[in-house]
Coordinates of N, CA and C and ligand atoms in Angstrom, one line a residue:
M516 N 0.8 -1.2 0.2 CA 0.1 0.2 0.2 C 1.2 0.9 0.0
V517 N 0.1 2.4 -0.9 CA 1.1 3.4 -0.7 C 0.2 4.6 -0.1
K518 N 0.7 5.6 -0.1 CA 0.1 6.5 0.8 C 0.7 8.4 0.6
I519 N 0.2 8.7 -0.1 CA 0.4 10.1 -0.4 C -0.1 11.3 0.5
R520 N 0.5 11.8 0.8 CA 0.1 13.1 1.9 C 0.6 14.3 1.3
W521 N -0.4 15.6 0.3 CA 0.3 16.9 0.5 C 0.9 18.1 1.5
L522 N 1.5 18.8 1.9 CA 1.4 19.5 2.4 C 1.4 20.4 1.7
G523 N 0.8 20.9 0.9 CA 0.9 22.2 -0.1 C 2.4 22.7 -1.0
H524 N 1.9 23.5 -1.9 CA 3.1 23.7 -2.9 C 4.1 22.2 -3.2
A525 N 5.0 22.0 -3.5 CA 5.2 20.4 -3.9 C 6.0 19.9 -2.9
A526 N 5.1 20.2 -1.7 CA 5.8 18.9 -0.9 C 5.2 18.1 -0.5
F527 N 5.6 16.8 -0.6 CA 5.1 15.8 -0.5 C 5.6 14.5 0.9
V528 N 4.7 14.0 1.4 CA 4.8 12.9 1.8 C 4.6 11.0 1.7
I529 N 5.5 11.0 1.5 CA 4.9 9.8 0.6 C 5.7 7.8 2.0
K530 N 4.3 7.3 2.0 CA 5.2 6.3 2.0 C 4.6 5.4 1.4
I531 N 6.0 4.1 1.4 CA 5.8 3.1 0.1 C 7.1 2.2 1.2
K532 N 6.5 0.7 1.0 CA 7.3 -0.7 1.8 C 7.9 0.0 2.7
G533 N 7.1 0.3 4.4 CA 7.6 0.3 5.0 C 8.2 2.0 5.1
K534 N 8.3 2.2 3.9 CA 9.7 4.4 4.0 C 8.7 4.8 4.0
T535 N 9.2 6.5 5.1 CA 8.7 7.3 4.6 C 9.1 8.4 4.0
I536 N 9.1 8.7 2.6 CA 9.6 10.2 2.2 C 9.3 11.5 2.3
V537 N 10.2 11.7 2.8 CA 9.1 13.2 2.3 C 9.8 13.7 0.9
V538 N 9.2 15.0 -0.1 CA 9.7 15.3 -1.3 C 9.4 16.6 -1.3
D539 N 11.1 17.6 -1.4 CA 10.5 19.1 -1.5 C 9.4 20.0 -0.5
P540 N 10.6 19.8 1.1 CA 9.9 19.7 1.9 C 10.3 21.2 2.4
W541 N 9.1 21.9 2.0 CA 9.1 23.5 2.4 C 8.4 23.4 3.4
I542 N 8.4 24.1 4.8 CA 7.2 23.8 5.7 C 8.1 24.7 6.6
S543 N 9.2 25.2 6.8 CA 8.8 26.4 7.5 C 8.4 27.8 6.2
G544 N 7.8 28.5 6.8 CA 7.2 29.5 5.6 C 6.8 29.6 4.4
N545 N 6.1 27.7 4.5 CA 5.6 28.1 3.1 C 3.5 28.4 3.8
P546 N 4.0 28.8 3.6 CA 2.2 29.6 3.6 C 0.9 28.0 3.5
A547 N 0.7 27.5 2.5 CA 0.3 26.7 2.8 C 0.2 25.1 3.1
C548 N 1.3 24.9 4.3 CA 1.4 24.1 4.7 C 1.1 24.0 6.7
P549 N -0.1 22.7 6.5 CA -0.4 23.2 7.3 C -0.2 22.6 8.9
I550 N 1.2 21.7 8.1 CA 2.0 21.3 10.2 C 3.2 22.5 9.9
K551 N 3.9 22.2 11.5 CA 5.2 22.6 11.8 C 5.9 21.8 11.5
P552 N 7.8 22.5 11.3 CA 8.8 21.5 11.0 C 8.9 20.3 11.8
N553 N 8.8 20.6 13.6 CA 8.6 19.6 14.6 C 7.6 18.4 14.2
E554 N 6.3 19.0 14.1 CA 4.8 18.0 14.1 C 4.8 16.8 12.6
L555 N 6.3 16.7 11.9 CA 6.4 16.3 10.9 C 6.7 15.5 11.7
E556 N 6.4 13.5 11.0 CA 7.0 12.8 11.7 C 8.3 12.2 10.9
K557 N 9.0 11.3 11.8 CA 10.3 10.8 12.0 C 10.3 10.2 9.6
V558 N 11.3 10.9 9.7 CA 11.3 10.0 7.8 C 12.1 9.8 7.8
D559 N 12.9 8.7 6.4 CA 13.6 7.6 6.2 C 14.5 8.0 4.8
H560 N 14.0 9.3 4.2 CA 14.2 9.9 2.6 C 14.6 11.1 2.8
V561 N 14.6 12.0 2.0 CA 14.1 13.3 2.3 C 14.7 13.3 0.4
V562 N 14.1 13.8 -0.2 CA 13.9 13.5 -2.1 C 14.3 15.6 -2.0
V563 N 14.9 16.3 -2.6 CA 15.3 17.4 -3.0 C 14.8 16.9 -4.8
T564 N 13.8 18.5 -4.8 CA 13.9 18.2 -7.4 C 15.2 18.9 -7.4
H565 N 16.0 20.2 -6.6 CA 16.1 21.4 -7.5 C 16.8 22.6 -6.0
D566 N 17.6 23.7 -6.0 CA 18.1 23.8 -4.9 C 16.9 24.9 -4.5
H567 N 15.7 25.3 -5.4 CA 15.0 26.8 -5.1 C 14.3 26.6 -3.5
G568 N 14.1 27.7 -3.3 CA 14.5 27.9 -2.1 C 12.7 27.4 -1.1
D569 N 11.6 27.1 -2.3 CA 10.3 26.2 -1.8 C 10.6 24.9 -2.0
H570 N 11.4 24.2 -2.7 CA 12.1 23.0 -2.7 C 12.6 22.5 -2.0
L571 N 14.2 23.0 -1.7 CA 14.8 23.2 -0.6 C 14.4 22.9 0.7
G572 N 13.5 23.7 1.1 CA 13.0 24.2 2.1 C 13.9 23.9 3.2
D573 N 12.8 22.8 4.2 CA 13.7 23.0 5.6 C 14.7 21.0 5.1
S574 N 14.3 21.1 4.0 CA 14.9 19.5 3.8 C 16.5 18.8 4.8
I575 N 17.4 20.2 4.4 CA 19.1 19.8 5.2 C 18.6 19.3 6.9
E576 N 18.0 20.8 7.2 CA 17.1 20.0 9.1 C 16.8 19.1 9.2
I577 N 15.6 19.0 8.5 CA 14.9 17.1 8.6 C 15.8 15.8 7.8
A578 N 16.3 16.2 7.4 CA 17.7 14.8 6.9 C 18.2 14.9 7.6
K579 N 19.5 15.7 9.0 CA 20.0 16.1 9.8 C 19.5 15.3 11.7
R580 N 18.1 16.2 11.5 CA 17.4 15.8 13.1 C 17.0 13.7 12.5
D581 N 17.0 13.5 11.3 CA 16.1 12.0 11.5 C 17.2 11.1 10.3
K582 N 18.7 11.6 10.3 CA 19.2 10.6 10.2 C 18.8 9.7 8.7
A583 N 18.1 10.8 8.1 CA 17.4 10.3 7.1 C 18.7 10.6 5.1
K584 N 18.4 9.7 4.7 CA 19.2 9.9 3.6 C 18.4 11.0 3.3
F585 N 19.2 11.8 2.1 CA 18.8 13.4 1.3 C 19.7 12.4 0.1
I586 N 18.1 12.8 -0.8 CA 18.7 12.1 -1.9 C 18.5 13.2 -3.3
A587 N 19.4 13.3 -4.3 CA 19.1 14.8 -4.8 C 20.2 14.7 -6.2
I588 N 19.5 16.1 -6.9 CA 20.7 14.9 -8.1 C 22.4 15.9 -7.7
Y589 N 23.7 14.9 -8.2 CA 24.8 14.9 -7.5 C 25.7 16.0 -6.5
E590 N 25.7 17.2 -7.3 CA 26.3 18.4 -6.7 C 25.0 19.5 -5.8
L591 N 24.3 18.9 -5.9 CA 23.9 19.2 -4.5 C 23.6 18.8 -3.2
A592 N 23.6 17.4 -3.6 CA 23.6 16.1 -2.1 C 25.4 16.4 -1.8
L593 N 25.9 16.8 -2.9 CA 27.7 17.0 -2.4 C 27.2 18.4 -1.6
K594 N 26.1 19.6 -1.4 CA 26.1 20.9 -0.9 C 25.6 20.2 0.0
A595 N 24.6 19.8 0.5 CA 24.0 19.4 1.7 C 25.2 17.9 2.7
K596 N 26.1 17.7 1.9 CA 27.3 17.0 2.8 C 27.9 17.8 3.5
D597 N 27.9 19.4 2.7 CA 29.3 20.0 2.7 C 28.5 20.5 4.5
E598 N 26.9 20.8 4.6 CA 25.9 21.9 5.0 C 25.8 20.5 6.4
G599 N 26.2 19.0 6.9 CA 26.7 18.3 7.9 C 25.2 17.0 7.4
V600 N 25.3 17.1 6.4 CA 23.2 16.0 6.7 C 24.6 14.8 6.6
E601 N 24.8 13.4 6.5 CA 25.5 12.2 6.7 C 25.3 11.4 6.3
N602 N 24.2 11.3 6.0 CA 22.6 10.4 4.6 C 23.2 11.3 3.0
T603 N 24.2 11.1 2.3 CA 23.7 11.7 1.0 C 23.6 10.6 0.6
F604 N 22.6 10.7 -0.8 CA 22.9 10.0 -2.1 C 22.8 10.8 -2.9
G605 N 23.5 10.9 -3.7 CA 23.6 11.8 -4.8 C 23.9 10.7 -6.9
A606 N 22.8 11.7 -7.9 CA 22.1 10.5 -8.5 C 22.6 11.7 -10.3
N607 N 22.3 11.0 -10.4 CA 21.3 12.1 -11.9 C 20.5 11.9 -12.9
I608 N 20.4 12.7 -14.0 CA 19.3 12.4 -14.4 C 20.1 10.8 -14.9
G609 N 18.7 9.9 -15.4 CA 19.2 8.3 -16.1 C 18.2 7.2 -15.8
G610 N 18.9 6.3 -15.4 CA 18.2 4.6 -15.2 C 18.5 4.7 -13.3
W611 N 17.1 3.5 -13.3 CA 16.6 3.3 -11.7 C 18.2 3.4 -11.0
F612 N 18.1 3.5 -9.0 CA 18.7 3.6 -8.4 C 18.5 2.8 -7.3
E613 N 18.8 2.0 -6.4 CA 18.0 2.1 -5.1 C 18.4 2.1 -4.2
V614 N 17.8 2.9 -2.7 CA 18.2 3.4 -1.9 C 17.1 2.5 -0.6
D615 N 18.1 1.2 -0.6 CA 16.9 0.7 1.0 C 16.1 0.8 1.0
E616 N 16.5 0.0 -0.5 CA 15.0 -1.2 -1.9 C 13.7 0.2 -2.1
I617 N 13.6 1.2 -2.1 CA 13.6 2.2 -3.1 C 13.2 1.9 -4.5
K618 N 13.1 2.2 -5.0 CA 12.9 2.2 -6.3 C 13.3 3.8 -7.0
Y619 N 14.5 4.6 -7.4 CA 13.9 6.1 -8.1 C 14.7 6.4 -9.0
L620 N 14.3 7.4 -10.0 CA 15.0 7.3 -11.2 C 14.4 8.8 -11.8
L621 N 16.0 9.7 -11.6 CA 15.5 11.2 -12.0 C 14.9 11.6 -13.6
T622 N 14.5 12.3 -13.6 CA 14.1 11.9 -15.0 C 14.7 14.5 -15.3
P623 N 14.5 14.4 -16.5 CA 14.8 15.9 -16.4 C 13.9 16.5 -15.9
A624 N 14.4 18.0 -15.8 CA 13.0 18.8 -15.7 C 12.8 20.2 -16.1
L625 N 12.7 20.9 -17.1 CA 12.8 21.9 -17.9 C 12.0 23.3 -16.7
H626 N 13.7 23.4 -16.6 CA 14.0 24.8 -15.2 C 14.8 25.2 -15.0
S627 N 14.9 26.5 -13.6 CA 16.4 26.6 -13.7 C 17.2 26.5 -11.9
S628 N 18.4 26.5 -12.1 CA 18.3 25.9 -10.7 C 19.9 26.7 -10.5
T629 N 20.5 26.4 -8.9 CA 21.8 27.4 -9.5 C 22.9 26.0 -8.7
I630 N 22.2 24.9 -8.2 CA 23.3 23.9 -7.7 C 23.2 22.5 -8.7
G631 N 23.6 21.9 -9.4 CA 23.4 21.2 -10.6 C 22.0 21.3 -11.5
E632 N 21.7 20.6 -11.9 CA 20.0 20.1 -13.0 C 18.9 20.3 -11.8
P633 N 18.2 20.9 -12.0 CA 16.9 20.8 -11.7 C 16.0 19.2 -12.6
V634 N 15.4 18.6 -11.1 CA 14.8 16.9 -11.3 C 13.4 17.3 -11.3
G635 N 12.8 15.9 -12.3 CA 12.1 15.4 -11.3 C 11.9 13.7 -10.8
V636 N 11.1 13.5 -10.1 CA 11.5 11.5 -9.4 C 10.2 10.8 -9.9
M637 N 10.4 9.7 -9.7 CA 10.0 8.7 -9.8 C 10.2 7.9 -8.6
I638 N 9.5 7.5 -8.4 CA 9.8 6.5 -6.8 C 8.4 5.3 -6.4
S639 N 9.0 4.6 -7.1 CA 8.7 3.0 -6.8 C 9.0 2.0 -6.1
D640 N 8.3 1.2 -5.9 CA 8.2 0.2 -5.2 C 8.4 -1.5 -5.6
G641 N 8.5 -1.4 -7.1 CA 8.6 -2.1 -7.9 C 6.8 -2.7 -8.2
E642 N 5.7 -2.3 -7.9 CA 4.3 -2.3 -7.9 C 3.6 -1.5 -8.3
K643 N 3.7 0.4 -7.7 CA 3.4 1.2 -7.2 C 4.6 2.6 -7.9
T644 N 4.4 3.1 -9.0 CA 5.4 3.8 -9.2 C 5.0 6.0 -9.4
I645 N 5.4 6.4 -8.9 CA 5.1 7.6 -8.6 C 6.1 8.5 -9.7
Y646 N 5.7 9.5 -10.0 CA 6.0 10.6 -10.5 C 5.3 12.0 -10.1
H647 N 6.7 12.7 -9.7 CA 7.1 13.6 -9.4 C 7.3 15.0 -9.8
A648 N 7.5 15.6 -10.5 CA 7.5 16.3 -11.8 C 8.5 17.6 -11.8
G649 N 8.8 18.1 -10.8 CA 9.8 18.8 -9.8 C 8.9 20.4 -10.6
D650 N 9.8 21.2 -10.5 CA 9.0 21.9 -11.1 C 9.7 22.7 -12.1
T651 N 8.8 22.4 -13.8 CA 9.2 21.7 -14.9 C 8.1 22.9 -15.9
G652 N 8.5 23.2 -17.3 CA 7.8 23.4 -18.5 C 7.0 22.0 -18.8
I653 N 6.7 22.3 -20.0 CA 6.5 21.2 -20.6 C 7.4 20.3 -21.4
F654 N 7.3 19.3 -22.1 CA 9.0 19.0 -22.0 C 8.4 17.9 -23.2
K655 N 8.1 17.5 -24.5 CA 8.3 16.3 -25.1 C 8.3 14.9 -24.8
E656 N 10.0 14.9 -24.0 CA 10.0 13.5 -23.5 C 9.2 13.1 -23.1
M657 N 8.1 14.1 -22.2 CA 7.4 13.4 -21.2 C 6.4 12.4 -21.9
E658 N 6.4 12.5 -23.0 CA 5.5 11.3 -23.7 C 6.6 10.0 -23.7
L659 N 7.6 10.0 -23.9 CA 9.4 9.4 -23.7 C 8.4 8.8 -22.4
L660 N 8.3 8.7 -20.8 CA 8.3 8.4 -20.0 C 7.1 7.9 -19.9
G661 N 6.3 8.2 -20.6 CA 4.7 8.2 -20.2 C 4.3 6.3 -21.1
K662 N 6.2 6.5 -22.2 CA 5.3 4.2 -22.6 C 6.4 4.2 -22.1
M663 N 7.2 4.6 -21.6 CA 8.9 3.3 -21.0 C 8.3 3.2 -19.7
Y664 N 7.7 4.1 -18.9 CA 6.8 3.7 -17.3 C 5.6 3.8 -17.3
R665 N 5.7 2.6 -15.7 CA 3.8 2.8 -16.1 C 3.5 3.4 -14.9
I666 N 3.1 4.9 -14.8 CA 2.6 5.0 -14.1 C 1.1 6.1 -13.5
D667 N 1.6 5.6 -11.8 CA 0.1 5.8 -11.0 C 0.1 7.1 -10.8
V668 N 1.0 7.5 -10.7 CA 0.0 8.8 -10.1 C 1.4 9.6 -10.2
A669 N 0.9 10.7 -10.9 CA 1.8 12.2 -11.6 C 1.5 13.2 -10.6
L670 N 2.4 13.7 -10.5 CA 2.7 15.2 -8.9 C 2.8 15.5 -10.3
L671 N 2.2 16.8 -11.2 CA 1.9 18.0 -11.7 C 1.9 18.9 -11.6
P672 N 3.0 20.5 -11.0 CA 2.6 22.1 -11.0 C 1.8 22.3 -11.9
I673 N 0.7 23.3 -11.8 CA -0.2 23.3 -12.5 C -0.2 25.1 -12.4
G674 N 1.1 26.1 -11.6 CA 0.9 27.3 -10.9 C 1.1 28.0 -11.8
G675 N 1.6 27.8 -13.4 CA 1.9 29.2 -13.9 C 3.6 29.7 -13.6
V676 N 3.7 30.8 -14.1 CA 4.9 32.1 -14.1 C 6.0 30.6 -14.7
Y677 N 6.5 30.0 -13.3 CA 7.8 29.8 -12.5 C 7.5 28.2 -13.5
T678 N 6.0 27.6 -13.9 CA 6.1 26.2 -14.0 C 4.8 26.2 -14.8
M679 N 4.4 24.3 -16.1 CA 3.1 24.5 -15.8 C 1.9 25.3 -15.7
G680 N 1.2 26.4 -16.4 CA -0.3 26.5 -16.6 C -0.9 24.6 -16.0
P681 N -2.2 25.0 -16.1 CA -3.4 24.6 -16.2 C -3.8 23.8 -17.5
Y682 N -3.8 24.3 -19.1 CA -3.6 23.8 -20.0 C -2.1 22.6 -20.3
E683 N -1.1 23.5 -19.9 CA 0.5 22.7 -20.5 C -0.2 21.5 -19.5
A684 N -0.4 21.8 -17.8 CA 0.2 20.5 -17.4 C -1.5 19.5 -17.6
A685 N -2.0 19.7 -18.3 CA -2.3 19.1 -19.0 C -2.8 17.8 -20.9
I686 N -2.1 18.9 -21.0 CA -1.2 17.8 -21.7 C -0.3 16.9 -21.7
A687 N 0.3 18.0 -20.7 CA 1.6 16.7 -19.5 C 1.1 15.9 -19.5
T688 N -0.3 15.1 -19.4 CA -0.6 14.3 -18.3 C -1.3 13.6 -19.1
F689 N -1.9 14.0 -20.8 CA -2.3 12.9 -21.3 C -1.0 12.1 -22.4
M690 N 0.3 12.7 -22.6 CA 2.0 12.5 -22.6 C 2.4 11.9 -21.5
L691 N 2.0 11.6 -20.5 CA 2.4 10.9 -19.3 C 1.2 9.6 -18.7
M692 N 0.1 9.8 -19.2 CA -0.6 8.5 -18.8 C -1.1 8.0 -17.6
P693 N -1.0 8.7 -16.3 CA -0.9 8.9 -15.3 C -2.1 7.7 -14.9
K694 N -2.1 6.7 -13.8 CA -3.9 6.3 -13.6 C -4.4 7.1 -13.1
V695 N -3.6 8.1 -11.5 CA -3.6 9.7 -11.6 C -3.8 10.2 -11.4
V696 N -3.6 11.2 -11.3 CA -2.8 13.0 -11.6 C -3.6 14.4 -10.5
I697 N -1.9 14.3 -10.0 CA -2.9 15.1 -8.7 C -2.2 16.6 -8.7
P698 N -2.5 17.6 -8.9 CA -2.0 18.9 -9.2 C -1.7 19.5 -8.4
M699 N 0.0 20.3 -8.6 CA 0.4 21.1 -7.4 C 1.3 21.9 -7.9
H700 N 1.7 22.8 -6.4 CA 2.2 24.4 -6.9 C 1.7 25.0 -7.2
Y701 N 0.6 25.1 -7.0 CA -0.4 26.4 -7.4 C -1.1 27.1 -6.3
N702 N -0.8 28.5 -6.1 CA -2.1 28.8 -4.3 C -1.4 28.9 -3.6
T703 N -0.1 28.9 -3.2 CA 0.9 28.9 -2.0 C 0.9 30.4 -1.8
F704 N 0.8 31.2 -3.4 CA 1.4 32.8 -3.1 C 0.3 33.7 -4.1
P705 N -0.2 34.5 -4.5 CA -0.7 34.8 -5.1 C -0.2 34.8 -7.1
A706 N 0.9 35.3 -6.9 CA 1.5 35.4 -8.1 C 1.1 33.5 -9.0
I707 N 1.1 32.7 -8.4 CA 0.5 31.5 -8.5 C -0.6 30.2 -8.4
K708 N -1.9 31.5 -8.3 CA -3.1 31.8 -8.3 C -4.1 30.4 -9.4
Q709 N -4.3 29.8 -8.8 CA -4.6 28.7 -9.9 C -6.7 28.6 -10.1
D710 N -7.2 27.7 -10.7 CA -8.1 27.4 -10.7 C -7.8 25.7 -10.5
P711 N -7.9 24.9 -9.8 CA -6.9 23.5 -10.6 C -8.3 23.0 -10.5
S712 N -9.7 23.7 -10.4 CA -11.0 22.5 -11.4 C -11.1 23.3 -13.0
L713 N -10.0 24.2 -12.9 CA -10.0 24.0 -15.0 C -9.3 23.3 -15.9
F714 N -7.7 22.9 -14.5 CA -6.9 22.0 -14.6 C -7.8 21.3 -15.0
K715 N -8.5 20.5 -14.3 CA -9.2 18.5 -14.2 C -10.6 18.6 -15.9
K716 N -11.3 20.2 -15.9 CA -11.8 20.2 -17.6 C -10.5 19.7 -18.7
Y717 N -9.6 20.4 -18.3 CA -8.4 20.2 -19.3 C -8.3 19.0 -19.2
V718 N -8.5 17.6 -18.2 CA -7.4 16.4 -18.6 C -9.2 16.1 -19.4
N719 N -9.7 16.2 -18.4 CA -11.2 15.4 -18.7 C -11.5 15.7 -20.2
K720 N -11.3 16.5 -21.0 CA -11.3 16.8 -22.5 C -9.5 16.4 -23.3
I721 N -9.2 16.3 -22.8 CA -7.6 15.6 -23.5 C -7.3 14.2 -22.4
A722 N -6.6 14.0 -21.5 CA -7.0 12.9 -21.4 C -8.0 11.9 -20.8
P723 N -9.4 11.8 -21.3 CA -10.1 11.7 -20.8 C -10.6 10.2 -19.1
K724 N -9.2 9.6 -19.7 CA -8.7 8.1 -18.8 C -8.0 8.7 -17.4
V725 N -7.2 9.6 -17.3 CA -6.9 9.9 -16.5 C -7.9 10.3 -14.7
E726 N -7.7 10.0 -13.6 CA -8.4 10.2 -13.0 C -7.6 12.1 -12.3
V727 N -8.7 12.5 -11.8 CA -7.7 13.9 -11.2 C -7.8 13.6 -9.4
K728 N -6.9 14.1 -9.1 CA -7.6 13.7 -7.8 C -7.0 16.0 -7.7
I729 N -7.8 16.2 -6.5 CA -7.9 17.5 -6.2 C -7.6 17.9 -4.9
L730 N -6.0 18.2 -4.1 CA -6.0 17.1 -2.9 C -6.2 18.4 -2.4
K731 N -6.2 18.9 -1.0 CA -6.5 20.2 0.1 C -5.1 20.1 1.1
P732 N -3.8 20.6 0.8 CA -2.8 20.7 1.4 C -3.3 20.1 3.4
G733 N -2.9 18.7 3.3 CA -2.9 17.7 4.7 C -3.6 16.6 3.9
E734 N -4.2 16.7 2.9 CA -4.7 15.4 2.6 C -4.1 14.3 2.6
E735 N -3.9 13.4 2.4 CA -3.3 11.5 1.9 C -4.5 11.6 1.3
V736 N -3.8 10.5 0.2 CA -4.4 9.5 -1.3 C -4.0 8.4 -0.3
E737 N -4.9 7.1 -0.8 CA -3.9 5.5 -0.8 C -4.1 5.7 -2.3
L738 N -3.1 4.3 -2.3 CA -3.4 3.9 -3.3 C -3.3 1.8 -3.3
Ligands
NI85 NI1 12.1 26.2 -8.6
MN86 MN1 8.9 26.4 -7.1

């Protein structure tokens, strides 16, 4: 069983194969996050898609607190090590790698960053696969990702300005063909105000087989 809880913006807690993983844990200062950093349960892995503050967030502190493995693009993992994180796993865009029996794969993301390349991440227990796109614009290789991997849940940004908006994310959904899509990276602050029902409307038209699950921050889904 896999559980996915949205903490607002791009932050998710994923429970898979007995492990607790947090992705892009921006908790302090995240206006959409319903919890405080000390209310976050103990995590095993901290995954960060890129070094922008709204993704790096509290990741270093959490990794130190829980002696969790910090998983990111190679250069960002080095930075975490420099800042005193004991367990880091630096990888790069490419094939699957395993950390404590959880399978990970870093994907391209069409975005910017200061340290290392920005990425998306696939997380799998061998049965279920979750794709967190990170911050990204739409790119044609999403079609290839959809053909190569059977994605159960795609977490896609829809806020616009810094990432895809609702229309681009609906086309991305069509290319990725997940069973379920969950919109993220919107309504955190005024610049990325969006109506997620517009995204749902587009997906229902463009990729009607895909189920759209609109979560409230703090809400959890189970697969
Ligand atoms: Ni960013
Ligand atoms: Mn962002």
